[in-house]
mmCIF file of C-alpha atoms and ligand atoms in Angstrom:
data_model
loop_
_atom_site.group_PDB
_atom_site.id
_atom_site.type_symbol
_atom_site.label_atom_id
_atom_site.label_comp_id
_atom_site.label_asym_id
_atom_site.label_seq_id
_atom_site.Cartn_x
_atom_site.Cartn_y
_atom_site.Cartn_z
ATOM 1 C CA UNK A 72 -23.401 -26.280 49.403
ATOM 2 C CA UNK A 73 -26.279 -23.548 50.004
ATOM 3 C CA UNK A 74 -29.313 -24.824 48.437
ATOM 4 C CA UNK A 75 -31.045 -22.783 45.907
ATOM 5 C CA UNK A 76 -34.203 -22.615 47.576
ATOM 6 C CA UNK A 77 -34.869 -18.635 48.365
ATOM 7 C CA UNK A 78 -31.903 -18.175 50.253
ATOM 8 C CA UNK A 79 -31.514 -14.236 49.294
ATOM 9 C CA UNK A 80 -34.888 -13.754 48.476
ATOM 10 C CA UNK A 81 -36.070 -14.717 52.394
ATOM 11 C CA UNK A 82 -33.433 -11.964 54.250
ATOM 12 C CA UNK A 83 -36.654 -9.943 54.238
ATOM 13 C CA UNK A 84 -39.756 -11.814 56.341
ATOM 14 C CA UNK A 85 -42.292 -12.427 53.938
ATOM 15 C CA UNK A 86 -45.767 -10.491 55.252
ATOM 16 C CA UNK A 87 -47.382 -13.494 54.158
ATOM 17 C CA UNK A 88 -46.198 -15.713 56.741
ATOM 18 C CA UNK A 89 -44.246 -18.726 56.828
ATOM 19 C CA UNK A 90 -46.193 -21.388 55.673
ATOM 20 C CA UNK A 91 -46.617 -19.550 52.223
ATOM 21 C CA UNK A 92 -43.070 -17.955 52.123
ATOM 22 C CA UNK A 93 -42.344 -21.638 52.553
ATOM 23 C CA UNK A 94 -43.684 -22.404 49.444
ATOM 24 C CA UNK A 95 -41.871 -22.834 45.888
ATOM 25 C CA UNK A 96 -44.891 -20.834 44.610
ATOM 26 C CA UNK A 97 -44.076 -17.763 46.893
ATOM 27 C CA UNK A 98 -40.608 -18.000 46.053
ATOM 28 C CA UNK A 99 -40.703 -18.015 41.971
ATOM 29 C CA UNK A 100 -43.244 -15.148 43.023
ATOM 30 C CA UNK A 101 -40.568 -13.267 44.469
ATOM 31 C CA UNK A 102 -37.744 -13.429 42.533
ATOM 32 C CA UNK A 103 -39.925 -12.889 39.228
ATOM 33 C CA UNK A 104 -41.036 -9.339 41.503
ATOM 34 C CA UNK A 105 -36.883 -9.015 42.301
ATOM 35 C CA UNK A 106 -36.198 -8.995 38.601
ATOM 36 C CA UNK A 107 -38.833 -7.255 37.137
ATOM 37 C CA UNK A 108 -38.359 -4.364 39.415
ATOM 38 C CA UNK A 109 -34.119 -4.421 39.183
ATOM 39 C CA UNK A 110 -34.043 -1.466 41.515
ATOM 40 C CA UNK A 111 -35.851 -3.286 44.538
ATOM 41 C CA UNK A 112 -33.341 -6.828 43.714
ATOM 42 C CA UNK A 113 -31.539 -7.602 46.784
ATOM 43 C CA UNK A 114 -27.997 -8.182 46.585
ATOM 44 C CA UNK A 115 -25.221 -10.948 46.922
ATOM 45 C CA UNK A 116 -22.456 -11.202 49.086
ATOM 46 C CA UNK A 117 -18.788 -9.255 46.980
ATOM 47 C CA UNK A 118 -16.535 -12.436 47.571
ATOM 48 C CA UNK A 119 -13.443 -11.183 49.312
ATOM 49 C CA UNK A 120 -11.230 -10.350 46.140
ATOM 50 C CA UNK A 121 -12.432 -10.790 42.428
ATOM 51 C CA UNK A 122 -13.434 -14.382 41.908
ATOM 52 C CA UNK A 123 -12.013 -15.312 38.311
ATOM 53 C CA UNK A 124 -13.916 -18.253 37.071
ATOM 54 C CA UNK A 125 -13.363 -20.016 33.372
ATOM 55 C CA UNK A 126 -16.015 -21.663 32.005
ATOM 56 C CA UNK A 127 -14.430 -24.443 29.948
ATOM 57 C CA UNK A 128 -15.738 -28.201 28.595
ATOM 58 C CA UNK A 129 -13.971 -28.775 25.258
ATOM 59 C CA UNK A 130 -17.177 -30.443 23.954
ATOM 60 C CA UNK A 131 -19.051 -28.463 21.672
ATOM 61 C CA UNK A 132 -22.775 -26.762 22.689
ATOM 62 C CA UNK A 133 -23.494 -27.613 26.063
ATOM 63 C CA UNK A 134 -23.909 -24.789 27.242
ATOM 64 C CA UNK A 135 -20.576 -22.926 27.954
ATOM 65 C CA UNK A 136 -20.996 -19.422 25.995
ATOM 66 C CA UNK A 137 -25.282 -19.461 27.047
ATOM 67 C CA UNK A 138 -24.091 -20.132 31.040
ATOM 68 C CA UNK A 139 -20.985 -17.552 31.259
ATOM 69 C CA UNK A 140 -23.206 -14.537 29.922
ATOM 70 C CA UNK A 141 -26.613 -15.311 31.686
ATOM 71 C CA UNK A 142 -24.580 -16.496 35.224
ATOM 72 C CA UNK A 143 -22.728 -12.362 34.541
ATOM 73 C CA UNK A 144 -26.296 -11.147 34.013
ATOM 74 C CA UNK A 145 -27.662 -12.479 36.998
ATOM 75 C CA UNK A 146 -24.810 -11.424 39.273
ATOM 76 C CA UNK A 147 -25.104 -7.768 37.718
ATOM 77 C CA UNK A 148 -28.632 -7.622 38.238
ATOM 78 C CA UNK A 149 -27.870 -8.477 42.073
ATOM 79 C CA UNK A 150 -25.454 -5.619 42.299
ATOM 80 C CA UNK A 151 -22.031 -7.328 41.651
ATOM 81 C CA UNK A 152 -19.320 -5.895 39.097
ATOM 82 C CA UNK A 153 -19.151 -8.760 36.698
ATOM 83 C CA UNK A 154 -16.625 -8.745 33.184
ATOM 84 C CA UNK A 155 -17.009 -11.549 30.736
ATOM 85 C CA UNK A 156 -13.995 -12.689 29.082
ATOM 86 C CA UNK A 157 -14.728 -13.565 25.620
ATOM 87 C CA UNK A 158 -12.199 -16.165 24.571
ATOM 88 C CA UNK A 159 -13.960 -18.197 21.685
ATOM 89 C CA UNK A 160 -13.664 -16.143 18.042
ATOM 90 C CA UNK A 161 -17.246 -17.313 17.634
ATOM 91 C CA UNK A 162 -17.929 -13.842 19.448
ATOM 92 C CA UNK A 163 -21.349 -15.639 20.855
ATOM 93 C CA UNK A 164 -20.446 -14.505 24.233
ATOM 94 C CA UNK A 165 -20.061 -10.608 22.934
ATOM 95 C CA UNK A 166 -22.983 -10.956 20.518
ATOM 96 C CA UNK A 167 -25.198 -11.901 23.817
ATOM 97 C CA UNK A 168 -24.082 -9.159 25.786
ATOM 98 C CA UNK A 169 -25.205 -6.925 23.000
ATOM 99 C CA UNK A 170 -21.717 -5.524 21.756
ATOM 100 C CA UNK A 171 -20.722 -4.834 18.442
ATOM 101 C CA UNK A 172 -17.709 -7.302 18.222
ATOM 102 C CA UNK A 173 -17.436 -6.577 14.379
ATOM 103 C CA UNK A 174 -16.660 -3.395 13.908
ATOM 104 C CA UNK A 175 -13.468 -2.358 12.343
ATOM 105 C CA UNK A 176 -10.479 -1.764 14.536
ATOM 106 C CA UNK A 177 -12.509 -2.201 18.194
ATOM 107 C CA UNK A 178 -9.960 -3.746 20.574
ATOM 108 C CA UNK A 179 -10.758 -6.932 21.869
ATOM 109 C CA UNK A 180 -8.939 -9.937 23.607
ATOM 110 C CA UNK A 181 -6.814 -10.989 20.440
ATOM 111 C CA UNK A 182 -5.529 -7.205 21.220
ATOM 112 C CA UNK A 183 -4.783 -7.762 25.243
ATOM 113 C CA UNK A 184 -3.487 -10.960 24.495
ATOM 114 C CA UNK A 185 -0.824 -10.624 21.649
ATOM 115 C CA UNK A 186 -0.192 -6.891 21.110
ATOM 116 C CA UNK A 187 -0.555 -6.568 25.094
ATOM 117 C CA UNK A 188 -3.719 -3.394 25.057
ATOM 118 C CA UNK A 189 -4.112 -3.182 28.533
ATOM 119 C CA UNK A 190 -7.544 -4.279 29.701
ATOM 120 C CA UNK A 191 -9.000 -1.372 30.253
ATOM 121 C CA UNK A 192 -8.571 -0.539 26.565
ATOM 122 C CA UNK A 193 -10.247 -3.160 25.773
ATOM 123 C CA UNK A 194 -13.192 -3.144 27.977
ATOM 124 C CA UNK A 195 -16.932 -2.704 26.507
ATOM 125 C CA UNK A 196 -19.951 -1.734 28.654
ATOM 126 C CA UNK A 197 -22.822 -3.837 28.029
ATOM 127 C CA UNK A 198 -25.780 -2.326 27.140
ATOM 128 C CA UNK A 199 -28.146 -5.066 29.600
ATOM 129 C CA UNK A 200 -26.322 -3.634 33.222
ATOM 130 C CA UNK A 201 -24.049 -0.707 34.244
ATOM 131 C CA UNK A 202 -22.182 -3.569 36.420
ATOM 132 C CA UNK A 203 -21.787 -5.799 33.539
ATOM 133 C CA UNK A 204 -18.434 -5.670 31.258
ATOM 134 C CA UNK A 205 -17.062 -8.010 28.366
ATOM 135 C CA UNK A 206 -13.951 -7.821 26.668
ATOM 136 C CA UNK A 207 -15.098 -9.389 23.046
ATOM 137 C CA UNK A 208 -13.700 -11.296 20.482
ATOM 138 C CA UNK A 209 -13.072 -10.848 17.232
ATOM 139 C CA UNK A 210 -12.703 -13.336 13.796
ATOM 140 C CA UNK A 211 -9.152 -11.978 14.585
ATOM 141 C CA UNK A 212 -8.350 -14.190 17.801
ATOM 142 C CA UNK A 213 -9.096 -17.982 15.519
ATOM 143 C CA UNK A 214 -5.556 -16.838 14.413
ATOM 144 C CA UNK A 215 -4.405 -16.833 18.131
ATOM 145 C CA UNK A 216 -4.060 -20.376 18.636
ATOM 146 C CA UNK A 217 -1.197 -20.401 16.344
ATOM 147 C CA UNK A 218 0.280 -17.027 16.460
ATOM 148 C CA UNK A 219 0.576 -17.220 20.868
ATOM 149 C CA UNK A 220 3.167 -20.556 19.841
ATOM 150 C CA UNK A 221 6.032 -18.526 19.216
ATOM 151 C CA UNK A 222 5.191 -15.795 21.616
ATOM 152 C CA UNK A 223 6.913 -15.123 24.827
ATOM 153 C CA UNK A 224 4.897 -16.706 27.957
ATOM 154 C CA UNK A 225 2.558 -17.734 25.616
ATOM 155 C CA UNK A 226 0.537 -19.312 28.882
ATOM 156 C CA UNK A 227 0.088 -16.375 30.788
ATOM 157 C CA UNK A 228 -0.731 -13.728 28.434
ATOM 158 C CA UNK A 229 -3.939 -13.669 29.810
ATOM 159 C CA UNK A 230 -3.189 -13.961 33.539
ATOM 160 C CA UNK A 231 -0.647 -10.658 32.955
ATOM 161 C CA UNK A 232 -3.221 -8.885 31.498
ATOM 162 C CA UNK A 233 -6.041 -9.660 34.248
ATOM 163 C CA UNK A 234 -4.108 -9.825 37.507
ATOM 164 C CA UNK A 235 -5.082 -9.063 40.452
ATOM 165 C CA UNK A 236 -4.220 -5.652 41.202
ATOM 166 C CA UNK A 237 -6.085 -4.427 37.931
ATOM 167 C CA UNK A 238 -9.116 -6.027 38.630
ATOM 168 C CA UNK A 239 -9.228 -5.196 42.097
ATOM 169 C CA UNK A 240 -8.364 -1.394 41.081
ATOM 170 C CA UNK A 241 -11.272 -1.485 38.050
ATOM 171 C CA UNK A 242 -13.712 -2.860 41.350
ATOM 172 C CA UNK A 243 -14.795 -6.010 39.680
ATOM 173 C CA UNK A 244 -16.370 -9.230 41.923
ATOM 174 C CA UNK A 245 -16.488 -11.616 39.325
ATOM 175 C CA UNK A 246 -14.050 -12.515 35.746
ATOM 176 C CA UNK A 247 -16.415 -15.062 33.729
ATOM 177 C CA UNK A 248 -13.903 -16.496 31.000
ATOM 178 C CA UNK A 249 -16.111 -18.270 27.905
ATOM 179 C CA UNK A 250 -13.675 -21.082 26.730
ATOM 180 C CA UNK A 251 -13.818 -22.163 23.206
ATOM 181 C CA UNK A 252 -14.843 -25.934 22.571
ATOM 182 C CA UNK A 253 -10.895 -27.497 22.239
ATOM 183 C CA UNK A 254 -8.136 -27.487 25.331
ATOM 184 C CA UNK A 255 -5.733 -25.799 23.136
ATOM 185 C CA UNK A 256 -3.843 -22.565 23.987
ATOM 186 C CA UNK A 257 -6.752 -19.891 24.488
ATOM 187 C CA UNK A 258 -8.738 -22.480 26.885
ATOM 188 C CA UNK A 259 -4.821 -23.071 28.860
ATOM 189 C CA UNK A 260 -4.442 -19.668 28.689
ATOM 190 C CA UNK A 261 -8.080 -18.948 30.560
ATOM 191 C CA UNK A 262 -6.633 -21.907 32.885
ATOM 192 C CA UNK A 263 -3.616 -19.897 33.880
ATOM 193 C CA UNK A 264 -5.510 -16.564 34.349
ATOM 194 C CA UNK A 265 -8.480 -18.240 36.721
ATOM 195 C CA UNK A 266 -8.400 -20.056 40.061
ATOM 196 C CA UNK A 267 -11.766 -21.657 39.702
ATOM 197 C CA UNK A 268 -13.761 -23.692 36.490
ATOM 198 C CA UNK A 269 -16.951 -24.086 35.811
ATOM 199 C CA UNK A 270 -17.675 -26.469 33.946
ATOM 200 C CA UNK A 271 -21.005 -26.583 32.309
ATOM 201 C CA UNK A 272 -22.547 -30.285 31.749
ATOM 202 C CA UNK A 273 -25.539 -31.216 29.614
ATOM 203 C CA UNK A 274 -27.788 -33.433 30.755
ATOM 204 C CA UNK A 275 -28.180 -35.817 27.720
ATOM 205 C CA UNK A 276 -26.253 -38.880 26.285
ATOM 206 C CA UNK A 277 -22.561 -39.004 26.459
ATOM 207 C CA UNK A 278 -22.673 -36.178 29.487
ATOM 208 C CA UNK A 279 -19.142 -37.110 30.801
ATOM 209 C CA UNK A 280 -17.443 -38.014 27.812
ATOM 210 C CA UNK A 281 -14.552 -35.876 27.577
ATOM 211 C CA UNK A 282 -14.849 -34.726 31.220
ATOM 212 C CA UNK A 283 -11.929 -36.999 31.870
ATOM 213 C CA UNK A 284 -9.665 -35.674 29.659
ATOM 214 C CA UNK A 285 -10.888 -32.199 30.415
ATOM 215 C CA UNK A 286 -9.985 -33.081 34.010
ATOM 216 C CA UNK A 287 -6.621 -34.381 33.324
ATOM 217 C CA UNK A 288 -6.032 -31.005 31.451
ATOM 218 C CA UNK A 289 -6.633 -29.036 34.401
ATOM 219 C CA UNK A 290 -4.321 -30.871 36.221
ATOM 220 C CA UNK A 291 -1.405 -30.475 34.281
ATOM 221 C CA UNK A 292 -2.122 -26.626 34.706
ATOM 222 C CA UNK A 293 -2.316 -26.922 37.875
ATOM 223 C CA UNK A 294 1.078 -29.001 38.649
ATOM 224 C CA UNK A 295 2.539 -26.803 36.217
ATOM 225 C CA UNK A 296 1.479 -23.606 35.659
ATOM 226 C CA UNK A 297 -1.314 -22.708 37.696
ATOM 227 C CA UNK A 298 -1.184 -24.490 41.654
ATOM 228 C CA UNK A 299 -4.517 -22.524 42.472
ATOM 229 C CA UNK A 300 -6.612 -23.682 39.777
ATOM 230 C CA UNK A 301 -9.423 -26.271 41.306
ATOM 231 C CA UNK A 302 -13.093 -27.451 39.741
ATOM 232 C CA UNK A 303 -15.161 -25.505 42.002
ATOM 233 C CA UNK A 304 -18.425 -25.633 40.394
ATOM 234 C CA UNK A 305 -20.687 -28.220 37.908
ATOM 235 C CA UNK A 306 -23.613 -26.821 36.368
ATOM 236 C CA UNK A 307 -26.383 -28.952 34.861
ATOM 237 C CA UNK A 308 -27.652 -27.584 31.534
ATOM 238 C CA UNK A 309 -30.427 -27.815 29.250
ATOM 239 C CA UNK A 310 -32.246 -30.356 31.361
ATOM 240 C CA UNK A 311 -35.864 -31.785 30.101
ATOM 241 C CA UNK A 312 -37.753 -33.241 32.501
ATOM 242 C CA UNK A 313 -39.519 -35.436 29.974
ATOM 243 C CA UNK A 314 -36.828 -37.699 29.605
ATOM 244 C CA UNK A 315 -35.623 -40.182 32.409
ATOM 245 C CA UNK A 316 -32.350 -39.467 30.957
ATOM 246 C CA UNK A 317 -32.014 -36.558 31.797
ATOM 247 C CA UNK A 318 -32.582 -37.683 35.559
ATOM 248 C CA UNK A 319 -30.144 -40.202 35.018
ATOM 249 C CA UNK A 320 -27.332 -37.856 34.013
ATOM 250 C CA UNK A 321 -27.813 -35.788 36.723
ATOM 251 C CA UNK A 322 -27.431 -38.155 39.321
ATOM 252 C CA UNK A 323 -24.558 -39.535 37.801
ATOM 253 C CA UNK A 324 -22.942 -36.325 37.718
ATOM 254 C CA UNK A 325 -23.825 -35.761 41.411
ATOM 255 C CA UNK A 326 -21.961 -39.258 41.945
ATOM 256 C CA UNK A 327 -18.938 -37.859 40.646
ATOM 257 C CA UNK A 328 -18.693 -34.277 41.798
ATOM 258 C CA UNK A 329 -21.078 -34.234 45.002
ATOM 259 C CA UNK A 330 -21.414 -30.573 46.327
ATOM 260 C CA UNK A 331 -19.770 -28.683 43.341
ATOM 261 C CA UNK A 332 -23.037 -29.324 41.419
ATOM 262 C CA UNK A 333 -24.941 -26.142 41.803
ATOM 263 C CA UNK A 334 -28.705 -27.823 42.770
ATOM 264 C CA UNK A 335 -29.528 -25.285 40.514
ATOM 265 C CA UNK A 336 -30.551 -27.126 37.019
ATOM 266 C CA UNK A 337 -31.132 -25.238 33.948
ATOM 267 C CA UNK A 338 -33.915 -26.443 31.944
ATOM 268 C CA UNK A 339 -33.643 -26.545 28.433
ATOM 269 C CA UNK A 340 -36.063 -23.774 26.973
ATOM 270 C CA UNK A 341 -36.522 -22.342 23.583
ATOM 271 C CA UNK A 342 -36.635 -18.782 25.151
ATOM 272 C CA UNK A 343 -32.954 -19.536 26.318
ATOM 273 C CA UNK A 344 -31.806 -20.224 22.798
ATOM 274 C CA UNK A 345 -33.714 -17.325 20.893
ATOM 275 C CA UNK A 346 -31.997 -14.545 23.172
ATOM 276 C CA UNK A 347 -28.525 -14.232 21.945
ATOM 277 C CA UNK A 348 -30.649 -13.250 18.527
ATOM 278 C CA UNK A 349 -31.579 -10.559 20.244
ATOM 279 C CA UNK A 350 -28.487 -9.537 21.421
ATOM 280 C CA UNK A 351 -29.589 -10.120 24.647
ATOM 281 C CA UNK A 352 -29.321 -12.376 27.813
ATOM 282 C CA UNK A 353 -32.518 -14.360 28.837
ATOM 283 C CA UNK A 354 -32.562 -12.476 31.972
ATOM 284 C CA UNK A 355 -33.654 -9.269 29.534
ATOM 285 C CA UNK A 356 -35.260 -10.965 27.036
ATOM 286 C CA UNK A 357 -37.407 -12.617 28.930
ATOM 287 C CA UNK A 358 -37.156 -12.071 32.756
ATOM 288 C CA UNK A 359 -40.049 -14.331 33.970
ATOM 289 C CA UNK A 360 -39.159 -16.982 32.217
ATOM 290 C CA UNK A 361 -37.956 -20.425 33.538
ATOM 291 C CA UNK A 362 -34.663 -20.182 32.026
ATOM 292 C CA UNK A 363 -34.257 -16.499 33.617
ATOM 293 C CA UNK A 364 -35.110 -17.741 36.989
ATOM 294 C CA UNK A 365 -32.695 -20.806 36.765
ATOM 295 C CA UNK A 366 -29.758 -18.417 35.597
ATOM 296 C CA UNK A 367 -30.295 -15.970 38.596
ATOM 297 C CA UNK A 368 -30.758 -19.180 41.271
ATOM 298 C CA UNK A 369 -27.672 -20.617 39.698
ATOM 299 C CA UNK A 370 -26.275 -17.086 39.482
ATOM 300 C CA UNK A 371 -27.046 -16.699 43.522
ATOM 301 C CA UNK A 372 -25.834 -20.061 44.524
ATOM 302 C CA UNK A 373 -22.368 -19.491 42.732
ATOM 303 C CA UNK A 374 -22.077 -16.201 44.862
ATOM 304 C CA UNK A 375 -22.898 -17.839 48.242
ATOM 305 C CA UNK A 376 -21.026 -20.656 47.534
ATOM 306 C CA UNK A 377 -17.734 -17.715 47.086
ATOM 307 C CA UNK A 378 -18.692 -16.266 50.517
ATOM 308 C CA UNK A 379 -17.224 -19.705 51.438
ATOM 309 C CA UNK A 380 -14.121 -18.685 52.234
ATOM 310 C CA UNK A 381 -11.813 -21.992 50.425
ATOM 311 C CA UNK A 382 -13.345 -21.500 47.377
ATOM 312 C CA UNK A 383 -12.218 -18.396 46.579
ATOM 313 C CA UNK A 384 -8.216 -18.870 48.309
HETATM 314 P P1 ATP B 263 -19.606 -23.900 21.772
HETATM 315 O O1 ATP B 263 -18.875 -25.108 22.216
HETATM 316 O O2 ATP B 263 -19.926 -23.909 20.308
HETATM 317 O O3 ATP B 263 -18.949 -22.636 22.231
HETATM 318 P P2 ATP B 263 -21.328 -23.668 24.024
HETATM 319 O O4 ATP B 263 -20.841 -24.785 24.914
HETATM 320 O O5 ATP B 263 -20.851 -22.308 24.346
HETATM 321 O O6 ATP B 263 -21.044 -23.993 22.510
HETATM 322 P P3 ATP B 263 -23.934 -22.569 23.854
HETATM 323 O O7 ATP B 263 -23.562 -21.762 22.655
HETATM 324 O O8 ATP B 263 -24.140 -21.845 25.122
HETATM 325 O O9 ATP B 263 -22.911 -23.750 24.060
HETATM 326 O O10 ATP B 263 -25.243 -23.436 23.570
HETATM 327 C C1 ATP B 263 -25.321 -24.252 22.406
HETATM 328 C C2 ATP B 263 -26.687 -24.032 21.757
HETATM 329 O O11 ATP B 263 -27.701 -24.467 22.654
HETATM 330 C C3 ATP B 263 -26.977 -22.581 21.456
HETATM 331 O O12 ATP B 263 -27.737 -22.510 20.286
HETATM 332 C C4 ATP B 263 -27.803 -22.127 22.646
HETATM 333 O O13 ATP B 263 -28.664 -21.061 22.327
HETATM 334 C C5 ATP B 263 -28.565 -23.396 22.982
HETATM 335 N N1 ATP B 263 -28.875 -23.479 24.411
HETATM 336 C C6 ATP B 263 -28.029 -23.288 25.448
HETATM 337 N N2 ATP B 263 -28.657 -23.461 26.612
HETATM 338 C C7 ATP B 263 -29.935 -23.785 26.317
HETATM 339 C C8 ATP B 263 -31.100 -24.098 27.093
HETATM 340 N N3 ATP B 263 -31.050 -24.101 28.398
HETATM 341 N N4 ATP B 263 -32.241 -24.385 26.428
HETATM 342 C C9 ATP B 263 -32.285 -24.383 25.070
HETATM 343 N N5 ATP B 263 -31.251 -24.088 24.291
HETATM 344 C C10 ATP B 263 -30.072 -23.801 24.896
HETATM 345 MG MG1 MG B 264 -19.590 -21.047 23.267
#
């Protein structure tokens, strides 16, 4: 695992010299300048075919929705063609991407999954980045669970509608999927469409409870439906350094999943949590912040760790 520490940002010598560029200092410097000034961002590595990623943990609020759109954010601002899969009929994912996810007859992934609309038709641009795509929800898809039962390869609706060939023809890097909180047929469905998870983990009591079961889960996919599917990727959320907890969690999670935890930790941060009320991600709303700067070191990290070639197979 790359570590997080200014690997893009240090492709161009600092001026400065080493011993500062060395610094953590110089580097929040730079990548605050980098994301200010989108135009002068460097960019990361295009993973040799689209890397489609699901971003699942059936526990409620740890993160999920807040990681999947501010992870697509950072990877847009860094020149990558990123589409966010909006899978929960919350629509928080779509609302924080700034797209209207309630107006009357919009298509949206209840559409590509049960009436098969091709994605393209169901595509929105968001308004944050020209590189950055959802495909909302709507109230429609809570119905979804039930209706895909009696439908034909009620598994794979999602996969058909996102292989390869489409994605690779619409030019897209990166397919974040935001799994509702429950492992029932929308989450199996983003299981079956993906080879990788992410799976977002707060750092606060009763961290890995369900993470078992969620693991056991992606298993059966993956004997049955799904042989590629792997946990590539842990990400530490809303961490607060005021509590040894927090520190406690962490390293726990380390102990289980060793280099699939991004070093990357998000820090829990009002600033974070207001932004989606904006209709925005925190890398718009509020581009110095710390929560920005996590999301676009976690957002780096997760694209060097694709130019790893057995990730992304
Ligand atoms: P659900 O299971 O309901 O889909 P989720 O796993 O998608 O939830 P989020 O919606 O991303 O979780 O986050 C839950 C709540 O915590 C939201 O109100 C969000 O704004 C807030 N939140 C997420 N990350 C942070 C953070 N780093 N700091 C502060 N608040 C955060
Ligand atoms: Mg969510």
């Amino acid at each position: 695992m790359q570590s997080n520490d200014g690997a893009v940002s240090r492709e161009t010598p600092s001026p400065i010299g080493e011993s500062y560029a060395d610094t953590p200092i110089a580097a929040a410097a730079e990548r605050a300048s980098q994301v200010l000034t989108p135009g002068a961002a460097g960019t990361l590595p295009r993973p040799p075919r689209p890397r489609v990623i699901t971003v699942a943990n059936q526990k409620g609020g740890v993160g999920k929705t807040t990681s999947a759109v501010n992870l697509a954010a950072g990877l847009a601002l860094r020149g990558l063609r990123v589409l966010v899969i909006d899978l929960d009929p919350q629509g928080n994912a779509s609302t924080a991407l700034g797209i209207d996810h309630r107006a009357p007859g919009i298509n949206s992934v209840y559409e590509m999954l049960l009436d098969e609309v091709p994605l393209r038709d169901a595509i929105q641009r968001s308004p944050a980045n020209e590189n950055l795509f959802c495909v909302p929800s709507t109230l429609d898809l809570a119905g979804a669970e039930i209706e895909l039962v009696s439908v034909v390869a009620r598994e794979s609706r999602l996969r058909n509608a996102l292989n390869d060939d489409v994605l690779a023809e619409m030019g897209f890097d990166y397919v974040l999927i935001d799994c509702p909180p429950s492992l029932g047929l929308l989450t199996v469905n983003a299981m079956v469409a993906a080879r990788e998870v992410l799976i977002p983990i707060q750092c606060e009591y009763y961290a890995l409870e369900g993470v078992g079961q969620l693991l056991r889960n992606i298993e059966m996919v993956q004997a049955h439906l799904n042989p590629q599917l792997h946990v590539s990727t842990i990400l530490l959320t809303m961490y607060d350094a005021r509590t040894k907890l927090a520190d406690q969690v962490a390293a726990e999670v380390r102990g289980h999943f060793g280099d699939k935890v991004l070093s990357t930790i998000i820090p829990r941060s009002v600033k974070v949590s207001e932004a989606p009320g904006f209709g925005m991600t925190i890398i718009d709303y509020d581009p110095g912040s710390r929560g920005s700067m996590s999301y676009l070191d976690a957002a780096r990290e997760l694209a060097l760790q694709g130019a790893r070639k057995d990730d992304v197979q």
